[in-house]
PDB file of C-alpha atoms in Angstrom:
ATOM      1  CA  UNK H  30       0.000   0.000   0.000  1.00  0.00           C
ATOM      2  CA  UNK H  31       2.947   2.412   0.631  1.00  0.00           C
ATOM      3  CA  UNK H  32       4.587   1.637  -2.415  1.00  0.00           C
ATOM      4  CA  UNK H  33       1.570   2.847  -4.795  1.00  0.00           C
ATOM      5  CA  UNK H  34       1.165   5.522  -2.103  1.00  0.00           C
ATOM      6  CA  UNK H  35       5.044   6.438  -3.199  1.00  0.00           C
ATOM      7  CA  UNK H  36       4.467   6.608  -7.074  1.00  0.00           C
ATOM      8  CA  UNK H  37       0.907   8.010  -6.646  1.00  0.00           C
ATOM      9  CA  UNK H  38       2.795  11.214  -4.970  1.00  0.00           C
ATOM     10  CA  UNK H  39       5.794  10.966  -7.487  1.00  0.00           C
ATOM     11  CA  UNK H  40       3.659  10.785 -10.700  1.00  0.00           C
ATOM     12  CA  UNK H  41       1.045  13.494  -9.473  1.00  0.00           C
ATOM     13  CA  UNK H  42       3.923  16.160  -8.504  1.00  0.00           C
ATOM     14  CA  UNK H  43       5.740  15.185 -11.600  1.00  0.00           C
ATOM     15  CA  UNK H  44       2.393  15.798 -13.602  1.00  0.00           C
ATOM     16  CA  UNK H  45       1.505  19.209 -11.664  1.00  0.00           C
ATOM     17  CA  UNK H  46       4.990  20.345 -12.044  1.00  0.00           C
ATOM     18  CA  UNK H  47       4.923  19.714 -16.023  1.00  0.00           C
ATOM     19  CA  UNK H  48       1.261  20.924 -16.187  1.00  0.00           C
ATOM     20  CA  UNK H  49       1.988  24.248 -13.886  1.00  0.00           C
ATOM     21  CA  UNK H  50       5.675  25.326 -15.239  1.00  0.00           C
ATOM     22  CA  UNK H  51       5.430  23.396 -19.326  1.00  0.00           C
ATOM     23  CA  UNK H  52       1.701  24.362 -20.144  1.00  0.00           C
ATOM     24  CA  UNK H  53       1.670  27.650 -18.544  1.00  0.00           C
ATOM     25  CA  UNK H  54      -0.451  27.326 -15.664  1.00  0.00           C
ATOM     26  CA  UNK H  55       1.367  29.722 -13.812  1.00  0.00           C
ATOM     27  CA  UNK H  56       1.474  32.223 -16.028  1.00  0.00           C
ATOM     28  CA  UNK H  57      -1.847  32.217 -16.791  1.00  0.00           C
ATOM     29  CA  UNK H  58      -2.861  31.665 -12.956  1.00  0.00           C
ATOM     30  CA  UNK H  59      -0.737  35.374 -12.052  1.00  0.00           C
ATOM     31  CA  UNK H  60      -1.810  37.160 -14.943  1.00  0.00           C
ATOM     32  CA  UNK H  61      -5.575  36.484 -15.098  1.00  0.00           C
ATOM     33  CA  UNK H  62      -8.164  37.461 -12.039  1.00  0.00           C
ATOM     34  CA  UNK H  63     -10.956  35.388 -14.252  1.00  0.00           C
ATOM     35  CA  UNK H  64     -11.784  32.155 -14.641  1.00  0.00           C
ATOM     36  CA  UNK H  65      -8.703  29.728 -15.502  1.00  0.00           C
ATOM     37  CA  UNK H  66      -7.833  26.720 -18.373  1.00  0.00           C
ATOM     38  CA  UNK H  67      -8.316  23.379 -17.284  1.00  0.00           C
ATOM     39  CA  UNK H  68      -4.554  23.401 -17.288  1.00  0.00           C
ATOM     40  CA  UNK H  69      -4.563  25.462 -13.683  1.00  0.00           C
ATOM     41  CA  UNK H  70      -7.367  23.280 -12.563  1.00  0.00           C
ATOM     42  CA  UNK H  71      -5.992  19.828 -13.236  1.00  0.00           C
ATOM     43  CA  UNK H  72      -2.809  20.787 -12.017  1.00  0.00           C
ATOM     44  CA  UNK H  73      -4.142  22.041  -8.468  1.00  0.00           C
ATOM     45  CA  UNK H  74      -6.060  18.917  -8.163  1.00  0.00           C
ATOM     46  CA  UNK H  75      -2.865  16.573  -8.957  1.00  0.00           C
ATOM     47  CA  UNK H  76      -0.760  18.515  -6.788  1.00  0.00           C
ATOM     48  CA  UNK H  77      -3.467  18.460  -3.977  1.00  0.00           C
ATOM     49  CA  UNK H  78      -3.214  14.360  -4.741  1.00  0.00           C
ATOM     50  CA  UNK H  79       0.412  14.337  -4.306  1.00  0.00           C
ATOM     51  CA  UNK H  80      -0.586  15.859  -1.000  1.00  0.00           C
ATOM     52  CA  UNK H  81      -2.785  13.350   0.350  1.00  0.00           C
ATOM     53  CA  UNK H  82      -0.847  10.673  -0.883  1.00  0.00           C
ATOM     54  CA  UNK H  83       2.472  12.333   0.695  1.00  0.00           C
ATOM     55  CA  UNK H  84       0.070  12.327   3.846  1.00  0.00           C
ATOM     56  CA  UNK H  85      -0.520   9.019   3.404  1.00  0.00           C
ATOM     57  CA  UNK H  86       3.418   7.760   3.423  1.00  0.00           C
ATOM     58  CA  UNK H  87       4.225  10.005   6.482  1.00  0.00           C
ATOM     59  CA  UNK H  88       0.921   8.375   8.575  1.00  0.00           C
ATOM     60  CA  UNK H  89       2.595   4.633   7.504  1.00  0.00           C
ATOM     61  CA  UNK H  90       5.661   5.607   8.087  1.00  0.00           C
ATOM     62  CA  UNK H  91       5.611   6.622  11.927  1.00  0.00           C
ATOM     63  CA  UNK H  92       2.975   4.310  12.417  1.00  0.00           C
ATOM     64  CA  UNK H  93       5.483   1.781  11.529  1.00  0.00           C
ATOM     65  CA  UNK H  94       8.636   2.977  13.627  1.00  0.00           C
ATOM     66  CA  UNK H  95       5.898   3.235  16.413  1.00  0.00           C
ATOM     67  CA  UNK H  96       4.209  -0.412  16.047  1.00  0.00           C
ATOM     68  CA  UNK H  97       8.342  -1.339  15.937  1.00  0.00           C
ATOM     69  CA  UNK H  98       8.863   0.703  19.224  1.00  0.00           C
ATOM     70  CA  UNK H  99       6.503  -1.283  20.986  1.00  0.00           C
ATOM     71  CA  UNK H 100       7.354  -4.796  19.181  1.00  0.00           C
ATOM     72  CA  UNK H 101      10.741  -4.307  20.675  1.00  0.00           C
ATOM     73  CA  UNK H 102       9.846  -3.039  23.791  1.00  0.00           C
ATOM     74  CA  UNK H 103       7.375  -5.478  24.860  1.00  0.00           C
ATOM     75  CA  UNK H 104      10.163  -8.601  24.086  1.00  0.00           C
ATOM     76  CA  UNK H 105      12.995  -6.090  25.812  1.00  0.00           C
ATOM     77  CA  UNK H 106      11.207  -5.547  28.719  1.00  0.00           C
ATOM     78  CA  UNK H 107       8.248  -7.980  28.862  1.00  0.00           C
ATOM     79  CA  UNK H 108       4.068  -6.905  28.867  1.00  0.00           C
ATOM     80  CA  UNK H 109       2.782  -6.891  32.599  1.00  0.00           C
ATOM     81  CA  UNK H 110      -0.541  -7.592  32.330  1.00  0.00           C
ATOM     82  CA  UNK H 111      -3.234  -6.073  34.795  1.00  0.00           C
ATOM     83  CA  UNK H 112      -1.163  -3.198  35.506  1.00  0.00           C
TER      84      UNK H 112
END
């Protein structure tokens, strides 16, 4: 699940980046008050899912090291049980 997580984020930014800085997305995005191309829309929106799925890999990641932490800890030092 982390793994697609990891591409997901790396295509999306990759995609956003080529969308916003290749397509002209920001240019048009500072230069206009109106409304915007699809180009500034679809590249927000993959961007935002580069986000989420960033999000994603930090949340697995720590919740990892954590369910690690206690792994260890529990054999290191034993669970007491009632306490």
């Amino acid at each position: 699940m982390l793994k697609t997580a990891k591409w997901i984020m790396l295509a999306s930014f990759a995609a956003a980046l080529v969308l916003w800085l290749g397509f002209g997305g920001r240019s048009e995005f500072v230069a206009s008050d109106g409304p915007y191309s699809p180009v500034v829309y679809v590249s927000g929106w993959l961007a935002l899912l580069g986000l989420v799925a960033a999000t994603w890999l930090t949340v697995g990641f720590f919740g990892g090291a954590i369910r690690r932490t206690v792994a260890r800890n529990s054999i290191r030092y034993g669970m007491k049980r009632g306490r």
